[in-house]
Structure formats: structure tokens, C-alpha cells
Short mmCIF file of C-alpha atoms and ligand atoms in Angstrom, two decimals:
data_model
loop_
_atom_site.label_atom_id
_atom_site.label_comp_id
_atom_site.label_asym_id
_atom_site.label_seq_id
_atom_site.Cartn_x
_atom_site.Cartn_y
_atom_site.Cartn_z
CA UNK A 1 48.43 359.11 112.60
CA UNK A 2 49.70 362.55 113.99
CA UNK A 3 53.66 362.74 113.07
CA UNK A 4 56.04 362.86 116.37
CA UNK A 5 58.92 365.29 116.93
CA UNK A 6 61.97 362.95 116.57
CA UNK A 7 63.89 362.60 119.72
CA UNK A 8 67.64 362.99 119.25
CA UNK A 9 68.26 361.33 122.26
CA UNK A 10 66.39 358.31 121.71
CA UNK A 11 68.34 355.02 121.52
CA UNK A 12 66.72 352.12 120.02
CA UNK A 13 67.65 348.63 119.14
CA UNK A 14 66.86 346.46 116.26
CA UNK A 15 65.68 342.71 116.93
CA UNK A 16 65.74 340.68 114.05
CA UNK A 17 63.21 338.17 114.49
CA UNK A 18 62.88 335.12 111.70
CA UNK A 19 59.57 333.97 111.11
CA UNK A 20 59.96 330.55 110.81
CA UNK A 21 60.72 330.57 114.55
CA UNK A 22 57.42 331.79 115.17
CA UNK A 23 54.76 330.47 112.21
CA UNK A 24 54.96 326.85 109.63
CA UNK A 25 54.32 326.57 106.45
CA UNK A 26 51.02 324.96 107.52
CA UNK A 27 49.46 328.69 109.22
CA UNK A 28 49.68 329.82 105.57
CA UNK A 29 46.48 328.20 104.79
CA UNK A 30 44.83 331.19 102.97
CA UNK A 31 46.06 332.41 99.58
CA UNK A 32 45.11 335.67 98.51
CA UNK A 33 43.58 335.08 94.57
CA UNK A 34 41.99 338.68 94.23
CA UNK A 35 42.02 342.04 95.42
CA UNK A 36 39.09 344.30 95.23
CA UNK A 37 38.83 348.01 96.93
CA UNK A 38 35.65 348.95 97.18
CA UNK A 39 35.36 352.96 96.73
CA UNK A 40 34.11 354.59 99.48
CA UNK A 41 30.60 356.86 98.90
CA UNK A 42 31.20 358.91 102.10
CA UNK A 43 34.62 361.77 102.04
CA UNK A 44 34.41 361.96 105.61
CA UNK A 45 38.88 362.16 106.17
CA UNK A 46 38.29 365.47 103.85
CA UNK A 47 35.48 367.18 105.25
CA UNK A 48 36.12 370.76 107.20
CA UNK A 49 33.08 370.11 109.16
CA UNK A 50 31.86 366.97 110.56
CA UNK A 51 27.96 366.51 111.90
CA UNK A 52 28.60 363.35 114.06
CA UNK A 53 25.40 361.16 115.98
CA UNK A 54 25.43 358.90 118.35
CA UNK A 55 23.48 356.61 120.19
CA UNK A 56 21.48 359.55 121.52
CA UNK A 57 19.71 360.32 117.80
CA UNK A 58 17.70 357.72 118.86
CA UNK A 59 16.62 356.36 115.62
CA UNK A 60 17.62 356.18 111.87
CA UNK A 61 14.96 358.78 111.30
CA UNK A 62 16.23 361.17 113.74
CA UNK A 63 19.91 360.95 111.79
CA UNK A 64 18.03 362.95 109.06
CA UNK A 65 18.05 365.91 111.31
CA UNK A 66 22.21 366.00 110.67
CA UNK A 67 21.91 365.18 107.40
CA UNK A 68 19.99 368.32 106.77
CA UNK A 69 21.88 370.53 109.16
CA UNK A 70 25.02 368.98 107.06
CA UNK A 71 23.51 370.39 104.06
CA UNK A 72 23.10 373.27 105.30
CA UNK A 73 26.46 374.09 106.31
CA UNK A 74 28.22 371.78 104.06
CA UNK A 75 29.43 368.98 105.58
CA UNK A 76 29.71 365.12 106.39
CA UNK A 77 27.66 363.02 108.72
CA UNK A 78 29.93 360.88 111.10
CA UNK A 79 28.71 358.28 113.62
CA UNK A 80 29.54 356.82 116.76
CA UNK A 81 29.87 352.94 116.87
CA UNK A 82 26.67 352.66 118.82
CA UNK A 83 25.16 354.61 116.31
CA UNK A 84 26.01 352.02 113.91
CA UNK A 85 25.95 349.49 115.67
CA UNK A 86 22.12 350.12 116.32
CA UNK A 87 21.88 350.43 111.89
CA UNK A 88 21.11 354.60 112.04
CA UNK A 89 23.95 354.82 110.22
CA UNK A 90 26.95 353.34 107.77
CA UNK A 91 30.16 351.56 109.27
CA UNK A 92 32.45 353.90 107.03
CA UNK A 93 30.45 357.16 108.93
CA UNK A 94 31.96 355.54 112.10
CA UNK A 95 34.22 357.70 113.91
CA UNK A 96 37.00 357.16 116.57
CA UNK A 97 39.33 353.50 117.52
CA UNK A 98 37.70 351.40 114.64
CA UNK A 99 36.93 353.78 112.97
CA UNK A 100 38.03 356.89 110.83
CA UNK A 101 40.32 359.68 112.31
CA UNK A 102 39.54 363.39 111.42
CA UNK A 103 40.58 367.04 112.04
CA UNK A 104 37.71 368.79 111.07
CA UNK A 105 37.80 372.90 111.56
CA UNK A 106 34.24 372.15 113.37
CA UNK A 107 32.99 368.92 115.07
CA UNK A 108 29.29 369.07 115.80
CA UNK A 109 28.67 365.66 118.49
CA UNK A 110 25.09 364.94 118.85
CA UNK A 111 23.94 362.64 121.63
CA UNK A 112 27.30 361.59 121.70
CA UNK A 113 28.46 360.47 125.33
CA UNK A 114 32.34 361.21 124.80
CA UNK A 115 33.79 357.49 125.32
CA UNK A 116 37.73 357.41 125.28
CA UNK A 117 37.58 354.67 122.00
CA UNK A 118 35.36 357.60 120.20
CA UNK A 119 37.43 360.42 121.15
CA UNK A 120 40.74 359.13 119.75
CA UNK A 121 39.13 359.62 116.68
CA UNK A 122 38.15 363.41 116.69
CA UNK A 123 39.73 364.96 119.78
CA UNK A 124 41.96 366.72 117.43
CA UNK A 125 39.40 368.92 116.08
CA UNK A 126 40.30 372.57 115.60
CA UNK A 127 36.32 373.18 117.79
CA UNK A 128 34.10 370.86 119.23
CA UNK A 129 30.30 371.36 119.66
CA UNK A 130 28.38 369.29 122.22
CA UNK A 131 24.66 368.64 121.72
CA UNK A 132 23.75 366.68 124.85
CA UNK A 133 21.10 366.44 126.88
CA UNK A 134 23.06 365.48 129.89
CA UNK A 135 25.61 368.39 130.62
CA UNK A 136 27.84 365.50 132.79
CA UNK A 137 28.68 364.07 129.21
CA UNK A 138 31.95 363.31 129.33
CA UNK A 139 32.57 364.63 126.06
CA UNK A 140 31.58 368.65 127.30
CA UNK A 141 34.97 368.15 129.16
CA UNK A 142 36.61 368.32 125.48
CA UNK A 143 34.16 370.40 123.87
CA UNK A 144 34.79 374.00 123.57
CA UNK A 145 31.27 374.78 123.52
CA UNK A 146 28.29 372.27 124.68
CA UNK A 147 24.52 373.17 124.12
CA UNK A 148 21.92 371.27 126.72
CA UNK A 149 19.38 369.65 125.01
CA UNK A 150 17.54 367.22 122.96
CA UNK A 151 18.42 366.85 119.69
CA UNK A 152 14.92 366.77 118.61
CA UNK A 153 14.80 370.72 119.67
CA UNK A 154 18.05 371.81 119.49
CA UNK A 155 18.77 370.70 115.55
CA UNK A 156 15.89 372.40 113.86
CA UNK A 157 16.96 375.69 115.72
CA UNK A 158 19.91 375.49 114.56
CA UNK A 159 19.22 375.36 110.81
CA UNK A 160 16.61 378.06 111.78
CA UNK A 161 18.92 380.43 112.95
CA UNK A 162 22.01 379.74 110.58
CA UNK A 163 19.35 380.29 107.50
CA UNK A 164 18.20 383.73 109.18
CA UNK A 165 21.68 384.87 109.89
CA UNK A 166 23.47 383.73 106.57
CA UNK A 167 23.36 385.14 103.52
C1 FAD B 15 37.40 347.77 121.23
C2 FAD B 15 36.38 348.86 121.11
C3 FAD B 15 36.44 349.71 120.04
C4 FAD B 15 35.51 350.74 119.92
N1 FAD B 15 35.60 351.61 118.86
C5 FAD B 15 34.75 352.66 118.80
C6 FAD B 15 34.85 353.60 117.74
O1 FAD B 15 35.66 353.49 116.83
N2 FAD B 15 33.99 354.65 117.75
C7 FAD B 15 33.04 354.83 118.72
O2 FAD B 15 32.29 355.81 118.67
N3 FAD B 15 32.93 353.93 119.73
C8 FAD B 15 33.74 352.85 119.77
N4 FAD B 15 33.58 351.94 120.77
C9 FAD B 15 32.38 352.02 121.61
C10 FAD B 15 32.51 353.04 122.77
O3 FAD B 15 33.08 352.42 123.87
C11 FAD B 15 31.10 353.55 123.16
O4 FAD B 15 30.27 352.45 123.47
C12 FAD B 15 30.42 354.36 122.08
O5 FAD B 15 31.30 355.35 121.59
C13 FAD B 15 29.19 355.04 122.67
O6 FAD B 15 28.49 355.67 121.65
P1 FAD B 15 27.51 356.88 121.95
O7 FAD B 15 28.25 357.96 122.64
O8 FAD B 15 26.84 357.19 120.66
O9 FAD B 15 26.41 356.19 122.88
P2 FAD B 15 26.11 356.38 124.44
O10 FAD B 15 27.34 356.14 125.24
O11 FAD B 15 24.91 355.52 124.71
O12 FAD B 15 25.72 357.91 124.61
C14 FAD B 15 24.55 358.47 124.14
C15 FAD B 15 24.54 359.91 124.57
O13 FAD B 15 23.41 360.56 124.01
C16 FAD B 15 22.83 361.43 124.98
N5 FAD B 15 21.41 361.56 124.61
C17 FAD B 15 20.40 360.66 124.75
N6 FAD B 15 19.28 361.13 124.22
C18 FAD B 15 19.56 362.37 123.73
C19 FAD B 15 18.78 363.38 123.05
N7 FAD B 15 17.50 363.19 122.76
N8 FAD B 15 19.40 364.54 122.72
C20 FAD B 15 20.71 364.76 123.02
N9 FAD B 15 21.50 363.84 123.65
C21 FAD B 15 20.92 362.66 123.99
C22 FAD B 15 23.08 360.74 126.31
O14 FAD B 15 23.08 361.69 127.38
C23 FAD B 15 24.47 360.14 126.08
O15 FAD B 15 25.49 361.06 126.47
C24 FAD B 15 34.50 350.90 120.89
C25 FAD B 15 34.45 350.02 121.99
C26 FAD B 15 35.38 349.03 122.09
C27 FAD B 15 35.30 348.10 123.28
#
């Protein structure tokens, strides 16, 4: 979460609550025997550019496309929750309210319709690309720059030119 600027002026109060008010003995049905973290594959948090599908891909296949422009320019493949919802990509990809948070340098949303529980998690990106075949997307209202089109056409150009134009 993003740190606040503390408010002098603020006054709060503390309300001690007791728990036994609230829960029994008998709610504590579940005992925790073992712990184990799973390590996650995917350094998505850490990434200074983010390559993020949504529903939009259009197929687990078409999410190959990012990968390849992410290896390109060096960075992680997010998802929406639609996109993983509909298996074209992992849950720890997913991006926004249940999700991950990040503040990439570059977000890259393809066929990515801009919902508000999506946004929370990457509306703080230093610049936003929109791929999008419908320029109403909500999300070209937070993009700084949004390319019309399918992400069929638009991905492979892309790569195309950043090969030609990169050293
Ligand atoms: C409690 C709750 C929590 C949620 N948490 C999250 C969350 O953490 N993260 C999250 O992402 N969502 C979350 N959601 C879901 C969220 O509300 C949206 O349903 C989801 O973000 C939509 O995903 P999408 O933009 O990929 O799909 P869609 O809304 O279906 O948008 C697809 C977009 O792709 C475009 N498109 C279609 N075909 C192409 C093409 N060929 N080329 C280019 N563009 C194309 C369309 O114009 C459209 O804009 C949550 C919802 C709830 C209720």
C-alpha cells in the first residue's frame, strides 16, 4: 500500500474491543499444524515493465504474443482476472483488487477494458499503454498513450519495429 502523509490534525480514538465478547472457544475449530509458502515462479512486484492481457487476448495461445514482446523488452506478463479466470494465464500474473499491486516505469494493457477492481492495481504506473480495439475503453481515460487495434496486428508490429530501431 502507498504510505499517507500523516495528518497532524487528526484525532483518533482507541476502542478496545475483547474478543470473547465477540467469538467462543467453539469458532476456534481449525488449528493450524503446518505452514508452507510456496515460492512464487513469476517477479511480477519487481518488474520495471509489465506486459499485461486481458480478456481481449482471446485465447491462451494469443498470450504468447506478450510473452514474446516481454522478451523482447524485458519484462513480466501480468493478467487481468478474466484473463485468468478464462485459464490464458496464472492466478499469481493477476493484476489489480485480488490481485498483485505494481508501479511499473511502463504498463503495456492489452485487450484490457480498464475495470475500477483492475485499475487499483496498476493505476500508479509511471506510463500506461493501451492496446484496445475499442478506443471507448475505459482504461484510454488513464492511459497516457492508447493504440487502436487488435492485438493480433498490433503486437507483432511492435516487436517489428522495437527490433529495427534498437540496437
Ligand atoms: C470482487 C471483485 C474483485 C475483482 N478483482 C479483480 C482483479 O484483481 N483484477 C482484475 O483484473 N479484475 C478483477 N475483477 C474483475 C473486473 O471487474 C473485470 O471483470 C475484469 O477486470 C475484466 O477483465 P478484462 O478487462 O480482461 O475483460 P473485459 O472487460 O471483457 O475486456 C476485454 C477488453 O478487450 C478488448 N478487446 C477484445 N478483443 C480485442 C482484440 N482482439 N484486440 C484488442 N482488444 C480487444 C475489448 O474491447 C475490451 O475492452 C474483480 C471483480 C470483482 C467483483
Amino acid at each position: 500500500m502507498k504510505k499517507e502523509i500523516a495528518d497532524p490534525n487528526y484525532k483518533g480514538t482507541v476502542v478496545e474491543h475483547d474478543v470473547k465478547d465477540y467469538v467462543s472457544p467453539d469458532d476456534f475449530v481449525v488449528s493450524i499444524i503446518d505452514r508452507h509458502v510456496e515460492k512464487s515462479k513469476v517477479n511480477i512486484k519487481n518488474s520495471p515493465i509489465i506486459i499485461s492481457g486481458g480478456y481481449g487476448v482471446g485465447s491462451k495461445e494469443n498470450f504468447q504474443l506478450l510473452y514474446d514482446l516481454a522478451n523482447v523488452l524485458g519484462a513480466e506478463v501480468g493478467a487481468s482476472r478474466a484473463a485468468v479466470d478464462a485459464g490464458y494465464a496464472e492466478h499469481e500474473r493477476q493484476i489489480g483488487q485480488t490481485g498483485v499491486t505494481v508501479r511499473p516505469k511502463l504498463y503495456i494493457a492489452c485487450g484490457i477494458s480498464g475495470q475500477i477492481q483492475h485499475i487499483a492495481g496498476m493505476q500508479e504506473s509511471s506510463l500506461i499503454i493501451s492496446i484496445n480495439n475499442d478506443p471507448g475503453a475505459p482504461i484510454n481515460a488513464i492511459a497516457d498513450y492508447v493504440i487502436t487495434g487488435d492485438i493480433e496486428k498490433v503486437i507483432p508490429k511492435l516487436i517489428k519495429y522495437y527490433k529495427k530501431n534498437s540496437k
